[in-house]
Short mmCIF file of C-alpha atoms and ligand atoms in Angstrom, two decimals:
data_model
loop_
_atom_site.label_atom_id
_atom_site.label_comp_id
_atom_site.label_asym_id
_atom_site.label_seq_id
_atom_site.Cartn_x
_atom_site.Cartn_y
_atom_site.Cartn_z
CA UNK A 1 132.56 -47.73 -129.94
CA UNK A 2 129.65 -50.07 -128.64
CA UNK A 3 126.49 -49.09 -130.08
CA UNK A 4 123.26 -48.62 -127.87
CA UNK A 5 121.02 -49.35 -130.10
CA UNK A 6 122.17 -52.82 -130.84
CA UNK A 7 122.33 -52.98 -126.57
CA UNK A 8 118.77 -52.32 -126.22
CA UNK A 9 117.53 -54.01 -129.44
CA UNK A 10 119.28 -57.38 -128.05
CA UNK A 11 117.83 -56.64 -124.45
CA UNK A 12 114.31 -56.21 -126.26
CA UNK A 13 115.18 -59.98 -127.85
CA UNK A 14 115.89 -61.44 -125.42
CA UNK A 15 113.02 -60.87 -123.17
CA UNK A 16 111.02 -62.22 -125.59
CA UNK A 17 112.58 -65.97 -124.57
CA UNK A 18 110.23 -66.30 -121.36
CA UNK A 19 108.04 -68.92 -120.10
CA UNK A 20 105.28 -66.42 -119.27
CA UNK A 21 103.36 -65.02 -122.61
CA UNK A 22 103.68 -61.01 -121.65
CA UNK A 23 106.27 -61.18 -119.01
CA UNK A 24 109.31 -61.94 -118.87
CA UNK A 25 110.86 -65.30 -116.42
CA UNK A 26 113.48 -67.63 -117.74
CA UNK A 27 115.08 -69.76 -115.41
CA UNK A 28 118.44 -72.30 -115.09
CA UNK A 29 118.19 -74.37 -117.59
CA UNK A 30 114.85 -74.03 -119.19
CA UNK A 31 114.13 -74.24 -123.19
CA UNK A 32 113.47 -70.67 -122.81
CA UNK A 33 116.96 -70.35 -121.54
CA UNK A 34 118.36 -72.32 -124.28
CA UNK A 35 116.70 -70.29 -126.85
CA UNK A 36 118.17 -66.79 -124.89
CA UNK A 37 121.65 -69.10 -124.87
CA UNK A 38 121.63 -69.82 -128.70
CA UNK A 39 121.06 -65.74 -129.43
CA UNK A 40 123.59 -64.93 -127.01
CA UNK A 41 126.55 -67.37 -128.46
CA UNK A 42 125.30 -66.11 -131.64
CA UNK A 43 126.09 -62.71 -130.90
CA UNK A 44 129.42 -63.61 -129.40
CA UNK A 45 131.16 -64.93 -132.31
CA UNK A 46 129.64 -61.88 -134.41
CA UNK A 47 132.05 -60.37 -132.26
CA UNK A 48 135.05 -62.06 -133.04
CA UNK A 49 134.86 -64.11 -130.16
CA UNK A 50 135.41 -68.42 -129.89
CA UNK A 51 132.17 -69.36 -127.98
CA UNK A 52 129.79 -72.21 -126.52
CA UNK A 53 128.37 -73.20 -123.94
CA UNK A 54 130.33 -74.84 -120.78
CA UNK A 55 129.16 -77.83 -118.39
CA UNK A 56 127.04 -75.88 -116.61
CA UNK A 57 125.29 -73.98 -119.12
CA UNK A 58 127.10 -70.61 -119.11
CA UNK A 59 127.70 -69.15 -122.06
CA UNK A 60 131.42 -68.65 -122.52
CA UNK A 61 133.12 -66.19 -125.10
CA UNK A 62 136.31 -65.82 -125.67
CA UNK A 63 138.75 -62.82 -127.48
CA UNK A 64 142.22 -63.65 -127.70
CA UNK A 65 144.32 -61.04 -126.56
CA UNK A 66 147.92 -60.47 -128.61
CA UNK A 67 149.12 -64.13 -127.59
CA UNK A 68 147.23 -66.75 -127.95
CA UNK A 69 146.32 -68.34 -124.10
CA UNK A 70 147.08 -65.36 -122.30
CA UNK A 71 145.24 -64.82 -118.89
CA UNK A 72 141.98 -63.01 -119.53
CA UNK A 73 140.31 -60.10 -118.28
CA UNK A 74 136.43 -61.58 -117.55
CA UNK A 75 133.64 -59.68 -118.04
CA UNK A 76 129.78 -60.74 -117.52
CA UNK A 77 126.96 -60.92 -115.86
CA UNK A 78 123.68 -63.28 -115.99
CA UNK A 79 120.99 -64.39 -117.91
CA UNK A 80 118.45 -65.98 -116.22
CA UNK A 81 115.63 -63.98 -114.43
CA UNK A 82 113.68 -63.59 -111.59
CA UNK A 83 109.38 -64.41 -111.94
CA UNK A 84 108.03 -61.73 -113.68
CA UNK A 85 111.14 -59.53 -114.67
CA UNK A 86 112.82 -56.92 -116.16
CA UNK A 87 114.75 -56.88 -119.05
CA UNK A 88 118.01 -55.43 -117.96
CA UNK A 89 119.01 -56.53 -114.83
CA UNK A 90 121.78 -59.58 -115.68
CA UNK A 91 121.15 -59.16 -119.03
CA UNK A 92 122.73 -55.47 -119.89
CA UNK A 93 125.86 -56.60 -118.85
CA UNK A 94 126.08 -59.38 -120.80
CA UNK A 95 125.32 -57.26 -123.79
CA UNK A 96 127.35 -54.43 -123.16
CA UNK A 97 130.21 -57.06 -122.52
CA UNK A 98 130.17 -58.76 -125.68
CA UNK A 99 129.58 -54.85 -127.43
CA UNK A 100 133.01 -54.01 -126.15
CA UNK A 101 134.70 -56.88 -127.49
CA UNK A 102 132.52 -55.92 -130.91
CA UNK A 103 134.35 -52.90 -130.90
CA UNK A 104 138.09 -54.44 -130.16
CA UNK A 105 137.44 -56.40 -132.85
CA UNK A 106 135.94 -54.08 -135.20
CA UNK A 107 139.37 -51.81 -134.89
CA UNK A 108 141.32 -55.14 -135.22
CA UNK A 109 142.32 -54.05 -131.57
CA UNK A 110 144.08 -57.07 -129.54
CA UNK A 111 144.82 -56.11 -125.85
CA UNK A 112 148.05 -57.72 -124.07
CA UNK A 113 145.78 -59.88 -122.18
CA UNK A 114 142.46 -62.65 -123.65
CA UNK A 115 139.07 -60.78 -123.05
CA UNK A 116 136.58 -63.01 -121.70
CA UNK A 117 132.40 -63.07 -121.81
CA UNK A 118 130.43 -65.61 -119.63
CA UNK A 119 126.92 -65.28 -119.93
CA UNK A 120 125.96 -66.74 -116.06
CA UNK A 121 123.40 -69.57 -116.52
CA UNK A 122 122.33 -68.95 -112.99
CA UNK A 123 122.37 -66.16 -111.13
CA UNK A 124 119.29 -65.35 -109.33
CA UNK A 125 119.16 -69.01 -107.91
CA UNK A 126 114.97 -68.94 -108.66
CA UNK A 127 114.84 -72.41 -110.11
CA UNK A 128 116.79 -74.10 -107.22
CA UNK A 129 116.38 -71.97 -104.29
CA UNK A 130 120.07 -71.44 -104.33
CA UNK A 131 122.05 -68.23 -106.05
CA UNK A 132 125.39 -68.29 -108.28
CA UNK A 133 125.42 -71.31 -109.77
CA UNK A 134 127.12 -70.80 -113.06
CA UNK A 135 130.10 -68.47 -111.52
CA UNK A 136 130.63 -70.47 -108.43
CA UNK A 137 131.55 -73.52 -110.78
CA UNK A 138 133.61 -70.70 -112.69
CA UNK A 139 135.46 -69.86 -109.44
CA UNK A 140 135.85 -73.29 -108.61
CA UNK A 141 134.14 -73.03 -105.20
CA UNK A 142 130.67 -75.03 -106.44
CA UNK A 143 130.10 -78.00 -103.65
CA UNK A 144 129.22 -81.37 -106.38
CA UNK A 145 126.69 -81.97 -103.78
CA UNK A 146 124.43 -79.66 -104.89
CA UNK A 147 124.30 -81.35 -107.95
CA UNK A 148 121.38 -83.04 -106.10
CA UNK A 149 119.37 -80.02 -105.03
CA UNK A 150 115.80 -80.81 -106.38
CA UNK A 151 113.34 -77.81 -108.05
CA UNK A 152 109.37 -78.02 -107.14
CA UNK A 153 109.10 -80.60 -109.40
CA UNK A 154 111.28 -82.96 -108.17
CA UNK A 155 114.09 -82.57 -110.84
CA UNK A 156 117.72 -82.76 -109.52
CA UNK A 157 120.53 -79.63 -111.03
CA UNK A 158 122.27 -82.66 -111.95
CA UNK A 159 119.48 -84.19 -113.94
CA UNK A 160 118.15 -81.00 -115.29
CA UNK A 161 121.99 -80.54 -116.84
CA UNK A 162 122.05 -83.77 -118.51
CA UNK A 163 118.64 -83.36 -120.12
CA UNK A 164 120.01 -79.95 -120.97
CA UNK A 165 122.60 -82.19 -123.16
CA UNK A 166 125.05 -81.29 -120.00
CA UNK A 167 127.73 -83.04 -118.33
CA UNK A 168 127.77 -82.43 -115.14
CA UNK A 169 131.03 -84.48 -114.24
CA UNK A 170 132.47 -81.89 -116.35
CA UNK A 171 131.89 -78.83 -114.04
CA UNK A 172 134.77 -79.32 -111.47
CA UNK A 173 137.03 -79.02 -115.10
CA UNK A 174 135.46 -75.18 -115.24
CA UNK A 175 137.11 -73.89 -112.50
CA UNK A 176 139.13 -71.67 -113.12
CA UNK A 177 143.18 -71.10 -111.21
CA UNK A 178 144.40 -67.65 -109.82
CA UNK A 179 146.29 -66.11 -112.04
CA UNK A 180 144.19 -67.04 -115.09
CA UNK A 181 141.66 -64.46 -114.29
CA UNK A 182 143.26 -61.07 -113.80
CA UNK A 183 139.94 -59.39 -112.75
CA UNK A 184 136.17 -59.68 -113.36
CA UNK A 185 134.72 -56.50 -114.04
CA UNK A 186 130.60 -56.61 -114.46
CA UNK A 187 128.05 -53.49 -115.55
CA UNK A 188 124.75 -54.10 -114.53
CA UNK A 189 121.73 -51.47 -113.51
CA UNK A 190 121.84 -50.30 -110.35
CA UNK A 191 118.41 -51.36 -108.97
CA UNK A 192 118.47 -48.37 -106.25
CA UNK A 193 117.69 -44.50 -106.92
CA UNK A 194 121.15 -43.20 -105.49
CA UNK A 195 121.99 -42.58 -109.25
CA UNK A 196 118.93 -41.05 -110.11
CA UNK A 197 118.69 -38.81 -107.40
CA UNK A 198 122.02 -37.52 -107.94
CA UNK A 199 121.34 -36.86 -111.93
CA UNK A 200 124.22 -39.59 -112.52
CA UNK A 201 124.02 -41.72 -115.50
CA UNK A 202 127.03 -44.39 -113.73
CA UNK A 203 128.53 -45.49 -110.84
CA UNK A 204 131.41 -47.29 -109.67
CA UNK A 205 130.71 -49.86 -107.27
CA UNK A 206 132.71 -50.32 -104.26
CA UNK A 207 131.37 -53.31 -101.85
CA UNK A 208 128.12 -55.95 -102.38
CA UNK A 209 126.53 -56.70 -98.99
CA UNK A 210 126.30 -59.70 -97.63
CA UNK A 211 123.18 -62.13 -97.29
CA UNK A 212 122.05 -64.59 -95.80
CA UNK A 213 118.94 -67.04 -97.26
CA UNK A 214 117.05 -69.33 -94.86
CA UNK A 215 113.89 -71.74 -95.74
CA UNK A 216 111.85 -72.44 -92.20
CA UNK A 217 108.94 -74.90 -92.27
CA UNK A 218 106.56 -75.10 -89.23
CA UNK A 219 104.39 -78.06 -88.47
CA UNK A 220 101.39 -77.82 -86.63
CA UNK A 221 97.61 -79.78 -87.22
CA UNK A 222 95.33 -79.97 -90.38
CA UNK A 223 91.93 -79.63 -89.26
CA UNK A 224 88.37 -78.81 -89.74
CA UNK A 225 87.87 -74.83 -90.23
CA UNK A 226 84.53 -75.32 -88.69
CA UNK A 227 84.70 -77.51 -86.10
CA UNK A 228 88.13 -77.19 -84.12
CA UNK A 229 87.97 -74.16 -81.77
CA UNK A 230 90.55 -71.72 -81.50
CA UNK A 231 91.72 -72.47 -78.24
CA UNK A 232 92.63 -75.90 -79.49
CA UNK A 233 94.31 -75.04 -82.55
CA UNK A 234 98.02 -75.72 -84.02
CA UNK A 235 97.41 -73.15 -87.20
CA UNK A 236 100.75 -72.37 -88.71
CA UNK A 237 99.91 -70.10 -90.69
CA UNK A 238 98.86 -67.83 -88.22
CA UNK A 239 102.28 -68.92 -86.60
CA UNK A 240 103.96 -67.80 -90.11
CA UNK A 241 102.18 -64.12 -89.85
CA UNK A 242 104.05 -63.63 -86.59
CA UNK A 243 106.90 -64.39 -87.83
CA UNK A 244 106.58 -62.23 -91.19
CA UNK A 245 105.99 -59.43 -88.99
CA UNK A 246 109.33 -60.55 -86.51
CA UNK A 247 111.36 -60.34 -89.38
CA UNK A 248 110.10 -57.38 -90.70
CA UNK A 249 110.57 -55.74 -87.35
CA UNK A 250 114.24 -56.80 -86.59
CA UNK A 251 115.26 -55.54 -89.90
CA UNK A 252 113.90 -52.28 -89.46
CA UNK A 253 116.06 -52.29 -86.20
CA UNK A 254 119.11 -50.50 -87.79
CA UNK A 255 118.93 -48.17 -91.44
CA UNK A 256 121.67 -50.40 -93.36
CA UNK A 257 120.24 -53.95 -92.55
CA UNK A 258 116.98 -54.89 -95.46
CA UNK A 259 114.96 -58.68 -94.64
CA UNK A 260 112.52 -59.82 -96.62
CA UNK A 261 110.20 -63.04 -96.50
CA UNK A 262 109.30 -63.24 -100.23
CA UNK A 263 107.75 -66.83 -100.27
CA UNK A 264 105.27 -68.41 -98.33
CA UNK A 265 103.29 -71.49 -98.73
CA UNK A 266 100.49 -72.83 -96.59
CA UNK A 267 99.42 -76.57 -96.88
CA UNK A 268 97.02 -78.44 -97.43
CA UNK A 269 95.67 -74.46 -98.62
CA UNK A 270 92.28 -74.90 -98.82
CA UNK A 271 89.30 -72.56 -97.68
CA UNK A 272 88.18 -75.01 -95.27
CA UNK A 273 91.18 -76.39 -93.89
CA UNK A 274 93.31 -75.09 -90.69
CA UNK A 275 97.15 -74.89 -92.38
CA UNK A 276 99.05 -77.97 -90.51
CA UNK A 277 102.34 -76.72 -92.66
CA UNK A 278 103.56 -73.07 -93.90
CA UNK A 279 106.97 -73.15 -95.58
CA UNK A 280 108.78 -69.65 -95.71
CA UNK A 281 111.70 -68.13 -97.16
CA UNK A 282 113.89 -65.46 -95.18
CA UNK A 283 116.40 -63.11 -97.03
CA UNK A 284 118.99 -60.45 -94.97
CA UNK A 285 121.22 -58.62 -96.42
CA UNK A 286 123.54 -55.95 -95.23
CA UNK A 287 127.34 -53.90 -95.84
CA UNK A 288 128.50 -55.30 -92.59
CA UNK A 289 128.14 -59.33 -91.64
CA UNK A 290 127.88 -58.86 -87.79
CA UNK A 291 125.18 -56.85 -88.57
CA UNK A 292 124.00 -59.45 -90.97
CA UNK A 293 124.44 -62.58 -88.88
CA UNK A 294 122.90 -60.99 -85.32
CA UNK A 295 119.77 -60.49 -87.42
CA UNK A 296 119.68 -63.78 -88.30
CA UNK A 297 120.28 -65.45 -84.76
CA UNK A 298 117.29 -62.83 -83.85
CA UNK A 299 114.97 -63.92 -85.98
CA UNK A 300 115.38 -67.41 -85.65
CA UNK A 301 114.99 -67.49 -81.51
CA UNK A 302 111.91 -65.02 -82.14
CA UNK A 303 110.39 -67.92 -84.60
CA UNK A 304 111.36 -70.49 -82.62
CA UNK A 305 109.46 -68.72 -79.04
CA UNK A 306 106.47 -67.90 -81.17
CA UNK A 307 105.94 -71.18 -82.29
CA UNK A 308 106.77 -72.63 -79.09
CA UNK A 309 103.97 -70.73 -77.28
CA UNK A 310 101.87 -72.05 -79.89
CA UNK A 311 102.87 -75.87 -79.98
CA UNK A 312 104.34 -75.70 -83.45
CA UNK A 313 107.65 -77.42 -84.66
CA UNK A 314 110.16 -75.33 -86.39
CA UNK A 315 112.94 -76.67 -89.31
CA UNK A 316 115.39 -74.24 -90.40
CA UNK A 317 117.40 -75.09 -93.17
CA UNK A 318 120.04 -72.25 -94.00
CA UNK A 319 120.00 -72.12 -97.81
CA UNK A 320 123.51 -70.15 -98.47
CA UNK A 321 125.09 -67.48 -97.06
CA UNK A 322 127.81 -64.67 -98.44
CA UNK A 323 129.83 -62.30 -96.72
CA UNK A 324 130.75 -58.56 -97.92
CA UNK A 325 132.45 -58.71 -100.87
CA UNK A 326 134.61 -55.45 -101.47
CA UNK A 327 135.38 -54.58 -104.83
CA UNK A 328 139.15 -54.09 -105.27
CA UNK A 329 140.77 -50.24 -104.69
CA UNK A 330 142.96 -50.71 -107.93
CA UNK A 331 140.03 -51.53 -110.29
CA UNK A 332 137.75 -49.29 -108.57
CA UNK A 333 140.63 -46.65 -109.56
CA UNK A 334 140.77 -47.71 -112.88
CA UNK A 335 136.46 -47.94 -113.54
CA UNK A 336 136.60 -44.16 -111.80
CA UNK A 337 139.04 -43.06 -114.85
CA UNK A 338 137.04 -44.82 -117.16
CA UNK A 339 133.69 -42.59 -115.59
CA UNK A 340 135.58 -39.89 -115.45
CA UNK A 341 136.42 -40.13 -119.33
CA UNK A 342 133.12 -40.12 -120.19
CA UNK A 343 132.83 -36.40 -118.72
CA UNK A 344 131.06 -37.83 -115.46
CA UNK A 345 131.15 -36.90 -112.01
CA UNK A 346 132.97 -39.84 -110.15
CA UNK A 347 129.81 -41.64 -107.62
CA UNK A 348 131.25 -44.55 -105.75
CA UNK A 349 128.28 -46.71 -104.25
CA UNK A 350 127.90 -49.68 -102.81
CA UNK A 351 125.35 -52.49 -104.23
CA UNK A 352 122.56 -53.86 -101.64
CA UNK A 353 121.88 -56.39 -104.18
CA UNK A 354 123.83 -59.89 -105.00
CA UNK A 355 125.82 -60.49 -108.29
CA UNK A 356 127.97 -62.79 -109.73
CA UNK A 357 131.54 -61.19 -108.43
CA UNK A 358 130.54 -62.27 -105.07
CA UNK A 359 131.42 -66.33 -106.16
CA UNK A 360 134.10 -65.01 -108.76
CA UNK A 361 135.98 -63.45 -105.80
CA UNK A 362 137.33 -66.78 -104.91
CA UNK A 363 139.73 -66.47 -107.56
CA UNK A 364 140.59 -63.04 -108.85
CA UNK A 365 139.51 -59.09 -107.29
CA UNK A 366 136.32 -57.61 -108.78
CA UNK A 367 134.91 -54.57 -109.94
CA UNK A 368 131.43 -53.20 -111.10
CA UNK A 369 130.02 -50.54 -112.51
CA UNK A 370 125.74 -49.11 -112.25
CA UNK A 371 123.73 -47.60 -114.62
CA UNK A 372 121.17 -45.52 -113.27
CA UNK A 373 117.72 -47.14 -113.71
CA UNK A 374 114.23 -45.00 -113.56
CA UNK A 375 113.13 -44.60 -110.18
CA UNK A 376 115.71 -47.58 -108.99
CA UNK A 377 113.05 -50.28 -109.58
CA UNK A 378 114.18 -53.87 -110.51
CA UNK A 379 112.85 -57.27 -110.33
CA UNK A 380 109.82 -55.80 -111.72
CA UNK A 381 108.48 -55.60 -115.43
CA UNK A 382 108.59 -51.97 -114.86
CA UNK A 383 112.43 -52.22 -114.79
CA UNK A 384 113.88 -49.16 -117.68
CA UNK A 385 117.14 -47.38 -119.01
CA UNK A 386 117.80 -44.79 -121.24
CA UNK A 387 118.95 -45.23 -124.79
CA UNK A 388 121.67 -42.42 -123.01
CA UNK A 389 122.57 -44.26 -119.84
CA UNK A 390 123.74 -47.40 -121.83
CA UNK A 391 125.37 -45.84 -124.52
CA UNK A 392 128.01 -44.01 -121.33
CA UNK A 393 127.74 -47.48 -119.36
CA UNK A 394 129.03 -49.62 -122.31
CA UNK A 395 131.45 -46.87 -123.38
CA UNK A 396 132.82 -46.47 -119.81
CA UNK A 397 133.19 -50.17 -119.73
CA UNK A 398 135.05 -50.07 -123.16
CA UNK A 399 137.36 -47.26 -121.75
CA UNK A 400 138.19 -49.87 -118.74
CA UNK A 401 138.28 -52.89 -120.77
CA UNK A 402 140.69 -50.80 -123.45
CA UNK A 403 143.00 -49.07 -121.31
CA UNK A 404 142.92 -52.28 -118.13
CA UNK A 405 146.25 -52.11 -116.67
CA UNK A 406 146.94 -55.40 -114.91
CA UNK A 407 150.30 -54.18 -113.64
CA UNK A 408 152.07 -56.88 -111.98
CA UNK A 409 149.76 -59.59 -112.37
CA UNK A 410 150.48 -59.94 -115.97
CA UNK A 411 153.50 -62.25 -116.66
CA UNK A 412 155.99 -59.76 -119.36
C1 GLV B 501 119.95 -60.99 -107.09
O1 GLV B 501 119.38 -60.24 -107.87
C2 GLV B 501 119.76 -60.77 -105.69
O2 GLV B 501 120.40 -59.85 -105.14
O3 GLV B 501 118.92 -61.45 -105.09
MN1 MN B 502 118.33 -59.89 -109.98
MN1 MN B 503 121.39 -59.21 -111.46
#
């Protein structure tokens, strides 16, 4: 049976690969992420599993199943973080993937279908600006031409994979056909306090909302802070405030829709200077895309009237988009058995935050599975588990993984 000691003890070593001293942030393709990469492949084949990394710097384990090159059953989840982290969220179900397969392997077990592990590169799209990168080229569905996107420093994905030792001509090879996958099934901390609140240790996850990421930039004037009066100003930052607070309201506008504006930077930012540009991000996310979308449309007219009144150009460049993605009712079925096992009440939930099945749905149906997390905080330092919650989450995923019934997707 997976052991949670080893889970936590590898989640514990792996935070220590960051690029902040005392924190934890490791992003696509940094040496920090090589280092977590190295550990992580390391651990793989420990576990009886053939393992490297692919073209696009996910780390890709493999356990036959009886016949050799049988379709696989993919687990996973990501490794890279968001600034200033926690140490489970991507990370624990990585982990408590390649446990499982320990324990197949331990008991010599081989399953009538190939077990798979990808460690997701990129997930949380913070190096980039944009989300999903290592399963969309899994799934097949990654656009080349965002091979060219450019991080704040100018470097292209494309060059940052070949100085990674990458070949990026190599990613549209990844992708992967229907019928190869039979499902993707990811644990990963539930980074909400339904769990908690119901004294639940698991869940079984039954939709991820949608989202929608936008970057606007507003031009107005530079000028003196002590000489241009405010009737004659263009300040865009003031413009930006406005439209912090425009978001903020429309998303409070109905209980299931969440926005957030989580960057914002003001040029030339000085003390003295009036800001002549603000650049800020917008994030919506919500079970139902109508919802979703209307919000969006909203907020961009209101932006575009409050800079208007206040002689400021707008450019809105839509970053990426995803619809609901509904995790499938005959997985779902077969995760709720595997809770059930485990002597727990059966919670079905659905996740408000993004994750990798959302780009892996392209190509085969999805399931998931929470673990509760203390007071449902994530992307925070603060982020914690029990030594108890992972031992039931990797042994609920071991009962799926073990007993996984692909029925009639799995040629006889
Ligand atoms: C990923 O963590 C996301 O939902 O932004
Ligand atoms: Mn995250
Ligand atoms: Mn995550």
């Amino acid at each position: 049976m997976p052991d949670p000691s080893r889970i936590l003890e590898r989640c514990d070593a792996l935070a220590r690969h960051s690029e902040l001293p005392g924190g934890l942030t490791r992003v696509f393709l940094s040496p920090e992420s090589r280092a977590a990469s190295e550990l992580v492949l390391g651990w793989m084949r420990e576990a009886g599993m053939q393992a490297g990394l692919d073209a696009i710097g996910n780390c890709a384990g493999r356990y036959e199943g009886a016949q050799r090159g049988a379709p696989c059953l993919m687990l996973g989840s990501h490794l890279d973080t968001v600034r200033d982290a926690g140490r489970y969220d991507g990370m624990l179900g990585v982990i408590s993937a390649i446990e499982c397969v320990h324990a197949l392997n331990a008991q010599k077990k081989r399953l009538p279908f190939a077990v798979e592990v990808l460690g997701f590169g990129d997930e949380e799209g913070v190096r980039f600006g944009t989300t999903l990168l290592g399963s969309r080229a899994v799934a097949g569905v990654l656009d080349m031409n965002i091979l060219e996107t450019r991080d704040a420093k100018g470097v292209s994905i494309r060059e940052a994979l070949r100085d990674f030792g990458l070949d990026p001509d190599a990613i549209p090879r990844l992708g992967r056909k229907r019928g190869q996958v039979l499902a993707y099934a990811e644990l990963h901390i539930e980074q909400g306090p339904v769990l908690e609140a119901e004294g639940l240790p698991v869940g079984v996850v039954t939709a991820i909302n949608g989202f929608s990421r936008l970057r606007v930039t507003l031009t107005g004037e530079a000028g003196h802070a002590g000489t241009v009066p405010m009737r004659l100003r263009r300040d865009t930052l003031a413009a930006a405030a406005e439209c912090v607070l425009a978001v903020e309201r429309i998303a409070k506008s109905d209980a299931e829709l969440v926005g957030t504006v989580g960057r914002l930077e003001a040029k030339p930012g000085a003390i003295n200077v009036i800001p002549g540009e603000v650049m800020f991000t917008i994030d919506f996310r919500a079970p139902r895309d109508d919802l979703r979308e209307d919000a969006v449309s909203r907020s961009l007219s209101e932006i575009r009237s409050i800079a208007g009144k206040r002689k400021i150009q707008t450019h809105v460049e839509p970053l990426q988009s995803f619809g609901v993605t509904e995790c499938a009712e005959w997985l779902m079925a077969q995760m709720d058995r595997a809770v059930a096992a485990e002597g727990v009440r059966v919670r079905r939930l659905p996740s408000g935050a993004g994750h990798d099945g959302m780009a892996l749905k392209a190509i085969t149906d999805i399931a998931m599975l929470f673990v509760r997390c203390k007071g449902g905080v994530s992307h925070n330092p603060a982020e914690a588990i029990t030594r108890d919650d992972a031992a039931i989450g990797a042994r609920a995923l071991y009962n799926f993984v073990s007993s996984f019934d692909a029925g009639r997707r799995l040629p006889a």
